[in-house]
Tab-separated table of C-alpha atoms and ligand atoms in Angstrom:
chain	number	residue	atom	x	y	z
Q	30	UNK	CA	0.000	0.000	0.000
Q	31	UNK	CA	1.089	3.612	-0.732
Q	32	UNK	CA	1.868	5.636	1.643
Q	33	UNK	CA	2.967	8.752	-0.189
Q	34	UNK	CA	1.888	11.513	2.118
Q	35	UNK	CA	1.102	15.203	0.747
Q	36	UNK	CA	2.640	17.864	3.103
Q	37	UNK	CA	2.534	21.407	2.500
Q	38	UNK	CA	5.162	23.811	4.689
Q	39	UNK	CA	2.320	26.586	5.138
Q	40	UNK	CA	4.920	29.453	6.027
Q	41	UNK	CA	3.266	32.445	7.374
Q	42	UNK	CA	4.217	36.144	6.902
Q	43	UNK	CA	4.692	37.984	10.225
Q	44	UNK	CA	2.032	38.360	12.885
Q	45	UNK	CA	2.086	42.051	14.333
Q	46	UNK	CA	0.990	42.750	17.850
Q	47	UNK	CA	-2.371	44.879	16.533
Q	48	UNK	CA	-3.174	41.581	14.714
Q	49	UNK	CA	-6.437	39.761	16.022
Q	50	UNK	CA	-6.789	35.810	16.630
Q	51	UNK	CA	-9.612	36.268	14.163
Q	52	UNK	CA	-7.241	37.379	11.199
Q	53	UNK	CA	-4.686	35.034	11.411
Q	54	UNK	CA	-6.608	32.036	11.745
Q	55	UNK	CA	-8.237	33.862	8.620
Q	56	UNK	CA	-5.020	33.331	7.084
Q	57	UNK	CA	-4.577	29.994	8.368
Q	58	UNK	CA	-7.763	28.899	6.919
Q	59	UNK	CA	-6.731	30.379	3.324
Q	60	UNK	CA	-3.155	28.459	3.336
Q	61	UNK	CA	-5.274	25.247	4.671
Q	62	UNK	CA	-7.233	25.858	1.446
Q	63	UNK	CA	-4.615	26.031	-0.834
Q	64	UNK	CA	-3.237	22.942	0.774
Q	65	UNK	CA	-6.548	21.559	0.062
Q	66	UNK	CA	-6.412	22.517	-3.838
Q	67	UNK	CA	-3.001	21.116	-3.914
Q	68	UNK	CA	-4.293	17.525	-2.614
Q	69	UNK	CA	-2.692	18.178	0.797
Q	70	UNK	CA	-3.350	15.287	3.487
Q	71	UNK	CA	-1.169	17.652	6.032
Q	72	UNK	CA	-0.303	21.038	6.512
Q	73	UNK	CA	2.190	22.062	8.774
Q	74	UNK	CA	2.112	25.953	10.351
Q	75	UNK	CA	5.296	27.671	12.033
Q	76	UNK	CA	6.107	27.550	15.968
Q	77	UNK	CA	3.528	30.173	18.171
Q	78	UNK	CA	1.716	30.451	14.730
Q	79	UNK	CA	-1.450	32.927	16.246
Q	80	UNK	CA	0.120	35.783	17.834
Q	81	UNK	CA	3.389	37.535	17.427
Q	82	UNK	CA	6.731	36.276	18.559
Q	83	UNK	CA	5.967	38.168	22.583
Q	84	UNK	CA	8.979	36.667	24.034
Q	85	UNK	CA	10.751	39.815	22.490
Q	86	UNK	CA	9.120	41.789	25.033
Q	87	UNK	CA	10.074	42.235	29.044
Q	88	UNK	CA	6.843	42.113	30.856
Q	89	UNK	CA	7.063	42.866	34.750
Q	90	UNK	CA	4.659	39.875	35.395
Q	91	UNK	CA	3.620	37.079	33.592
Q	92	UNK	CA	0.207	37.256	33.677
Q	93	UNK	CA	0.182	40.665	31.751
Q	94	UNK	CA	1.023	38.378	28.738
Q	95	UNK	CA	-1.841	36.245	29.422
Q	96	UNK	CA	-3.991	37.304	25.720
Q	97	UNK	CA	-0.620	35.709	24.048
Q	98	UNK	CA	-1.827	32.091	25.807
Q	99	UNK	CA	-4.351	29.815	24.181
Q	100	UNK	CA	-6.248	28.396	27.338
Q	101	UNK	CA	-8.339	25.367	25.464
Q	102	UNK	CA	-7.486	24.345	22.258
Q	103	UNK	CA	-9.386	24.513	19.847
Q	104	UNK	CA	-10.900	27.922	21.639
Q	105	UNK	CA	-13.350	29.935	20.614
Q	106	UNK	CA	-11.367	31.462	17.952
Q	107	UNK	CA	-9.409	28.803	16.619
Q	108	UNK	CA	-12.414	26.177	16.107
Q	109	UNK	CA	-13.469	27.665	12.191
Q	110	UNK	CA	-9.747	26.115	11.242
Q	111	UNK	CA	-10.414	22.832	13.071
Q	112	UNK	CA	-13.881	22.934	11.405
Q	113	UNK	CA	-12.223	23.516	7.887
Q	114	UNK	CA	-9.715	20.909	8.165
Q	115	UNK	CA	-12.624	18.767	9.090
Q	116	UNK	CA	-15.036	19.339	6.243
Q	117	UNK	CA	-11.458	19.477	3.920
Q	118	UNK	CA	-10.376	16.252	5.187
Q	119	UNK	CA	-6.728	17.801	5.479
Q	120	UNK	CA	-4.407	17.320	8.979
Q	121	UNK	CA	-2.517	20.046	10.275
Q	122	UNK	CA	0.178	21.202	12.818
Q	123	UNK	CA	-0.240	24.149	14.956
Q	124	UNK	CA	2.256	25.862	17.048
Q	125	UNK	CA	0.759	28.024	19.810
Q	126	UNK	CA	1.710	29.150	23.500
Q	127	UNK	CA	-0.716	26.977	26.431
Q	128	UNK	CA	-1.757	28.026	29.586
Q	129	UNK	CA	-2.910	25.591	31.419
Q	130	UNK	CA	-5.741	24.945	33.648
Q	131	UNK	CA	-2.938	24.768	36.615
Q	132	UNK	CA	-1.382	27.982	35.441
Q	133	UNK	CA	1.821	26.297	33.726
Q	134	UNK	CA	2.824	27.772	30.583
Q	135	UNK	CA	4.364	26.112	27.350
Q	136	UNK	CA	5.641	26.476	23.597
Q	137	UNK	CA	3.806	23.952	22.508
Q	138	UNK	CA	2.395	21.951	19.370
Q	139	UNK	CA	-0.394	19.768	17.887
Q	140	UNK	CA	-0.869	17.566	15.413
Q	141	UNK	CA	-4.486	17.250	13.846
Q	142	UNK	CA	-5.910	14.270	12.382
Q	143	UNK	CA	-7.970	15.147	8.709
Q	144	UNK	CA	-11.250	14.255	10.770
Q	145	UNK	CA	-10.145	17.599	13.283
Q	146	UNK	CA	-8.838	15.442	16.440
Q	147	UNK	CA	-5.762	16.236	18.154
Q	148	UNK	CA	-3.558	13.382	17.680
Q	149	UNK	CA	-0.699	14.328	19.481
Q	150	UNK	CA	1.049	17.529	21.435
Q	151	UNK	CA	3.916	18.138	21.859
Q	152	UNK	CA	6.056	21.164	24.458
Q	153	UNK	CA	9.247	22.645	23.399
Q	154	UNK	CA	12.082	20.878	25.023
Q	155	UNK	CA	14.859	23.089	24.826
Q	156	UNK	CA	14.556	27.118	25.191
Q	157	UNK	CA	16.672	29.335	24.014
Q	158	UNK	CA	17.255	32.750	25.126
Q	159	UNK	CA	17.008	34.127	28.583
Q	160	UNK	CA	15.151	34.609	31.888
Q	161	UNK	CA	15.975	37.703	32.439
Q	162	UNK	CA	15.602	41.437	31.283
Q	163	UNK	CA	18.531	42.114	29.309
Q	164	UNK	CA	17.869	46.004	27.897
Q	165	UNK	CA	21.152	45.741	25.832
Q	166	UNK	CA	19.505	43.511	23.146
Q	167	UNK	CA	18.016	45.326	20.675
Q	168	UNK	CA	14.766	42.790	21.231
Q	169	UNK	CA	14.613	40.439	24.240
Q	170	UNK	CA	14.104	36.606	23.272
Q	171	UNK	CA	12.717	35.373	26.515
Q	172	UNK	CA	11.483	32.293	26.190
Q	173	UNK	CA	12.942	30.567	29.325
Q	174	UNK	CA	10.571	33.483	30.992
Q	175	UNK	CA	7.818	33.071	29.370
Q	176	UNK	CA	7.224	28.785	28.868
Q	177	UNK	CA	8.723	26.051	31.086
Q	178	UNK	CA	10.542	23.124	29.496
Q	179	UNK	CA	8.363	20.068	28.345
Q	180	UNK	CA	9.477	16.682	29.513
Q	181	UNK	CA	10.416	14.438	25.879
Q	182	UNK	CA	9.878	13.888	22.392
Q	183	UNK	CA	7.105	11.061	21.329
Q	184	UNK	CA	5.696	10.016	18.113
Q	185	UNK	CA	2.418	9.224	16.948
Q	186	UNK	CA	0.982	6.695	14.862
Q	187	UNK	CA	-0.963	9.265	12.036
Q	188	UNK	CA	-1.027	9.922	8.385
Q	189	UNK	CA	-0.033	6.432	8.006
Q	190	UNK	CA	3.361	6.848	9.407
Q	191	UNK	CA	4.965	7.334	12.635
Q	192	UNK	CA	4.938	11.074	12.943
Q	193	UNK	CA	6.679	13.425	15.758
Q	194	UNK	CA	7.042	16.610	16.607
Q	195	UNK	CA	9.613	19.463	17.692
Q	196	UNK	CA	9.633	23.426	17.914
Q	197	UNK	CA	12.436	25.616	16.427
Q	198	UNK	CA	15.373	25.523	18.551
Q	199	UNK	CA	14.944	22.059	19.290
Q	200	UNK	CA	16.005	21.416	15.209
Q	201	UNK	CA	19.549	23.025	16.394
Q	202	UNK	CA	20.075	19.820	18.541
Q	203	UNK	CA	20.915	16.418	17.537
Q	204	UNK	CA	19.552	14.422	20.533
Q	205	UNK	CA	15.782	15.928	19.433
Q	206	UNK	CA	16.181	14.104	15.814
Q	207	UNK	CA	17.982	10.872	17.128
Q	208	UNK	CA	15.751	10.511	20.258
Q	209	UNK	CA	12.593	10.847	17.554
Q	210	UNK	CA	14.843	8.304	14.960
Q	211	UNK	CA	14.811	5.438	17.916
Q	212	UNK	CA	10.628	5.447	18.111
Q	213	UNK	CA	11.047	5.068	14.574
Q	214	UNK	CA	9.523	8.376	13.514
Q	215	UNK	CA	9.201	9.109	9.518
Q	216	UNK	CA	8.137	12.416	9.417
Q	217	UNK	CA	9.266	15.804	11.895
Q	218	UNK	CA	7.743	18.740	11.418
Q	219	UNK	CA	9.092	21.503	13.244
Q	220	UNK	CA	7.890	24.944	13.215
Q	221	UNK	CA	9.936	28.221	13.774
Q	222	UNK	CA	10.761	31.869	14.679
Q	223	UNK	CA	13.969	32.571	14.189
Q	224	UNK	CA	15.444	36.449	14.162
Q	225	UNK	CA	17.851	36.831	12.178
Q	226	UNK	CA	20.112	38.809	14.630
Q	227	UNK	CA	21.605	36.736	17.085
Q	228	UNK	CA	22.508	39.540	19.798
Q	229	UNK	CA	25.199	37.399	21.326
Q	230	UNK	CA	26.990	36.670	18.610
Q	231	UNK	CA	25.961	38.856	15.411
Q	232	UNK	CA	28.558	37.035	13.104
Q	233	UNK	CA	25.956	34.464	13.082
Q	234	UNK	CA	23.426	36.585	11.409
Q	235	UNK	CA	24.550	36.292	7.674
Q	236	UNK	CA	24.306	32.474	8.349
Q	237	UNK	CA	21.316	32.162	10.332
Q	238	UNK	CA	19.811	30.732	6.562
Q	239	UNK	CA	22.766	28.165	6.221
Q	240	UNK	CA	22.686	27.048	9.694
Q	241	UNK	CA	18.639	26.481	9.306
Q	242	UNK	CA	19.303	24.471	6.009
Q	243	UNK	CA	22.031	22.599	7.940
Q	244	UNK	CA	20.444	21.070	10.750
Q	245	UNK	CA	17.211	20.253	8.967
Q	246	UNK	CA	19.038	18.723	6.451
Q	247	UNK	CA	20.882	16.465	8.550
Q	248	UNK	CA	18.973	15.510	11.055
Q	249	UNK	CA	16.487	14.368	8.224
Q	250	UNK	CA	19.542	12.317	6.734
Q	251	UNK	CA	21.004	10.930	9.719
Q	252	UNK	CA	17.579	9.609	11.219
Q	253	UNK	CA	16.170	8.658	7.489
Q	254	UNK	CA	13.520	10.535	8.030
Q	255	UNK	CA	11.224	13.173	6.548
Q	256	UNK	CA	12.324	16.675	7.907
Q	257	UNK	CA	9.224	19.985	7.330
Q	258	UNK	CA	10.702	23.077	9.037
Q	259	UNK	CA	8.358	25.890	8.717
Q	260	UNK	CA	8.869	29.698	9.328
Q	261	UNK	CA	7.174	32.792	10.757
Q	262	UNK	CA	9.079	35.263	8.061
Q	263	UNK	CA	9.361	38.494	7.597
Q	264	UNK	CA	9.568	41.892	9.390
Q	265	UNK	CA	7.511	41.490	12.776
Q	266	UNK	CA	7.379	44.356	15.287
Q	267	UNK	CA	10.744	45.703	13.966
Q	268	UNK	CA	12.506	42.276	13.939
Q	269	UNK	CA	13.311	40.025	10.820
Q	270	UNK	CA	12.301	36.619	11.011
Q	271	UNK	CA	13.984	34.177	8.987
Q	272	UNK	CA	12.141	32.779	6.031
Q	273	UNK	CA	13.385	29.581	4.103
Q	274	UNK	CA	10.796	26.886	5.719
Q	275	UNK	CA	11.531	23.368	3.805
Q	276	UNK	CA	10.736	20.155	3.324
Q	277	UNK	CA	13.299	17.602	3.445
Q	278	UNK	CA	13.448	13.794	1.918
Q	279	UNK	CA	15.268	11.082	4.303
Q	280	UNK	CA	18.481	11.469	1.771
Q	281	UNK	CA	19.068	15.388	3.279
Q	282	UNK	CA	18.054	16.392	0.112
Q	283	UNK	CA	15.225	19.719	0.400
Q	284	UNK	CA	12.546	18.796	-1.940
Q	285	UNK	CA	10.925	21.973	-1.728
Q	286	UNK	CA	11.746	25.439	-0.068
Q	287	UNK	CA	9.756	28.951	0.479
Q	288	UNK	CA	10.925	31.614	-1.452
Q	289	UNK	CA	9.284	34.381	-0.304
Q	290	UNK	CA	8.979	36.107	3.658
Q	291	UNK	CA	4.998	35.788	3.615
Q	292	UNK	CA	2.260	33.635	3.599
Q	293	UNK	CA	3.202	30.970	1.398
Q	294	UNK	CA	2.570	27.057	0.750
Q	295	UNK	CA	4.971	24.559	-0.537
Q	296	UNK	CA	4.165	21.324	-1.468
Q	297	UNK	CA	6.112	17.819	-1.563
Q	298	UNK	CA	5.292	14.285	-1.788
Q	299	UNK	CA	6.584	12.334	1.507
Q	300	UNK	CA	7.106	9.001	0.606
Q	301	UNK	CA	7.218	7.732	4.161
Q	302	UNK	CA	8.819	4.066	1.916
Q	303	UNK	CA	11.781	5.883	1.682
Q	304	UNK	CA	12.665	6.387	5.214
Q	305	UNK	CA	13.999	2.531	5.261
Q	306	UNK	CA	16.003	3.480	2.394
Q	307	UNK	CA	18.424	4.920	5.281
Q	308	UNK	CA	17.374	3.039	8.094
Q	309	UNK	CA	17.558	-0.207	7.138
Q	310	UNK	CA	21.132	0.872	5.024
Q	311	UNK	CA	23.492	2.800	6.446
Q	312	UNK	CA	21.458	4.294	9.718
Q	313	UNK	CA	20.732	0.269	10.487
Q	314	UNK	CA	20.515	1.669	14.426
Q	315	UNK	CA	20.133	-1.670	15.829
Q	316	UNK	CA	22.720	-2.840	13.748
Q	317	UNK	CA	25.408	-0.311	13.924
Q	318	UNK	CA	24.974	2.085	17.158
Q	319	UNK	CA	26.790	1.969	20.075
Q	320	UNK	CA	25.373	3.161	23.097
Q	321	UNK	CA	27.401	1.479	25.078
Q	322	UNK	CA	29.523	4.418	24.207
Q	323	UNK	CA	27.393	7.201	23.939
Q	324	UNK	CA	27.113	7.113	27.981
Q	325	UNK	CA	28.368	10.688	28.086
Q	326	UNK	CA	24.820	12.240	26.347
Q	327	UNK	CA	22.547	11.380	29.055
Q	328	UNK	CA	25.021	11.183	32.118
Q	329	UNK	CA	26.586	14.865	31.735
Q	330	UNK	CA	25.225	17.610	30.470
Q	331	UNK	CA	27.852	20.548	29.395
Q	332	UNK	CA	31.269	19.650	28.371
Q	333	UNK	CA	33.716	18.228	31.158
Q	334	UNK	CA	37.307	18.100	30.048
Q	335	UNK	CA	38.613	15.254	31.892
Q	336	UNK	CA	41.130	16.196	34.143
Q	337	UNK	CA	44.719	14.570	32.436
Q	338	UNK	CA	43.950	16.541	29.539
Q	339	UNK	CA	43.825	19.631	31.279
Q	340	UNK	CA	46.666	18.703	33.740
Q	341	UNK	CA	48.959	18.352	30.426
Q	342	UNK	CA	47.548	21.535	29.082
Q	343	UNK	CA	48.626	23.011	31.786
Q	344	UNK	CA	51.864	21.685	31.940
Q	345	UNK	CA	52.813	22.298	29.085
Q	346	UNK	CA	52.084	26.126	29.374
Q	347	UNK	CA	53.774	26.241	32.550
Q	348	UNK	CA	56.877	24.833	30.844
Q	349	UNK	CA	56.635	27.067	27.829
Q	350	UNK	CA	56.390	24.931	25.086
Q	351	UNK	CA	54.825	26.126	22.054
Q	352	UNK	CA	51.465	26.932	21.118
Q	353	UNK	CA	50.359	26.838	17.666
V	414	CDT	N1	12.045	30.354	18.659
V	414	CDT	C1	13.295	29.891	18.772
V	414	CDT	O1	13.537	28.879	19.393
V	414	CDT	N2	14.252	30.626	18.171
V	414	CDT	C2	15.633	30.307	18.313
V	414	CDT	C3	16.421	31.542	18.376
V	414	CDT	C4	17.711	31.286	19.028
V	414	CDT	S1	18.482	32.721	19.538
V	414	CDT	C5	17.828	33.113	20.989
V	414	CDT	C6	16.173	29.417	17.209
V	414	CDT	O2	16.912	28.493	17.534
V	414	CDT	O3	15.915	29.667	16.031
């Protein structure tokens, strides 16, 4: 049986703060369309996909922030685009920030199933950024303020494949791909809002496009699996979002790619057959890994330079040999 899967990357233009719920589910509903037209089974939308990226603002306390949160989903004014997807028959992935009933908050993600259930959710493992106000940046990115970590990466059994999820930064680490790879997942979609200027290190910005390319690309190779990265582009609130949301085939090869820093859909077949091309090859996992070795990546978690390396180091500065 088939199971060549339709997914669009339904990039979305920036959200600005004046911008209503209303509107851009408006817009979500039109991309979910043209997914529709283009015999989409799935359309994927960008990280905290129905309000503006707010963790570039300082708020004295949280709860003034509270109209960013999406309290029950879907609420009031995100049910028309479960309805649509519904009477479409096409899935979709939504990025949004929860509040929960208990008052924790979260980046977080669904998956939607083409009859308009919530399949799976997922919260945004690691957060970039800070905690604190830092007035020097030209834009905070406080998302270790704003959301608390979520506890692990699952897949889901949908769309005919095993499917999983991730949010933006979490595409910058290996572990979120390989941990995904050993459930077996086929397909990642990961949504995003990434600035282009990195304030701690602005030699970054000119590759902030490479580096996006890069990790989808590999982490799609390396795990043999389908890789859809999708963007919140464009100018928002004074701050450019990178565009360039892809979808990527289990060879690292990007099958299709935005072009533009709006609301735009691009479309690629997923082959979820092709996955075993690499896993049961050359990414055999049971065959070839060895975690007997790999103790270091759960047991520690920044880098520890074990301690005869850096006695010789500094021996042999303290005896003046030469440094290259
Ligand atoms: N949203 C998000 O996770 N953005 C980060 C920016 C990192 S710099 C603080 C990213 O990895 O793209």
């Amino acid at each position: 049986m088939s199971r060549v899967l339709t997914v669009g990357a339904a990039q979305m233009g920036p959200i600005q703060l004046a911008d209503t719920r209303t509107q851009v589910v408006e817009r979500l509903i039109a991309l979910l369309r043209s997914g529709s037209a283009a015999g989409c089974h799935l359309v994927v939308f960008p990280e905290l996909t129905l309000t503006t990226f707010f963790p570039r603002w300082w708020v004295d306390d949280l709860s003034e922030a509270d109209r960013f949160y999406e309290t029950e989903m879907p609420g009031q004014e995100t049910r028309p685009l479960f309805d649509e997807a519904r009477r479409l028959g096409v899935g979709f992935h939504l990025g949004y920030a929860e509040l929960t009933p208990d008052g924790h908050r979260y980046n977080t993600a669904i998956l939607v199933e083409r009859d308009g259930s919530i399949v799976g959710k997922y919260r945004k493992v690691h957060l970039p950024g800070h905690s604190e106000h830092e007035p020097w940046r030209a834009f905070q990115h406080l998302e270790r303020y704003y959301f608390e970590p979520g506890d692990g990466f699952a897949v889901h059994g949908a769309f005919g494949g095993v499917v999983g999820m991730a949010i933006c930064n979490d595409r910058r680490w290996p572990e979120t791909y390989r941990v995904l790879g050993l459930q077996g997942c086929e397909l990642a979609l990961i949504g995003y809002n990434t600035p282009i200027h990195y304030a701690p290190d602005p030699d970054q910005d000119r590759l902030q496009g490479f580096h996006n390319r890069l990790v989808l690309q590999s982490g799609a190779y390396q795990n043999g699996m389908w890789v859809v990265g999708v963007a919140k582009s464009g100018e928002e609130e004074g701050c450019a979002l990178l565009g360039e949301s892809a979808i990527v085939a289990p060879s690292g090869e990007v099958m299709a790619q935005c072009s533009t820093d709006g609301d735009e859909l691009v479309v690629a077949e997923a082959d979820l057959d092709l996955c075993a091309n690499y896993k049961e090859t050359l990414f055999d996992f049971d065959r070839y890994r060895r975690p007997e070795v790999y103790g270091r990546i759960t047991a520690q978690r920044g880098p520890e330079v074990p301690a005869e390396v850096r006695s010789a180091l500094d021996a042999s500065v303290e005896s003046g040999e030469e440094r290259p």
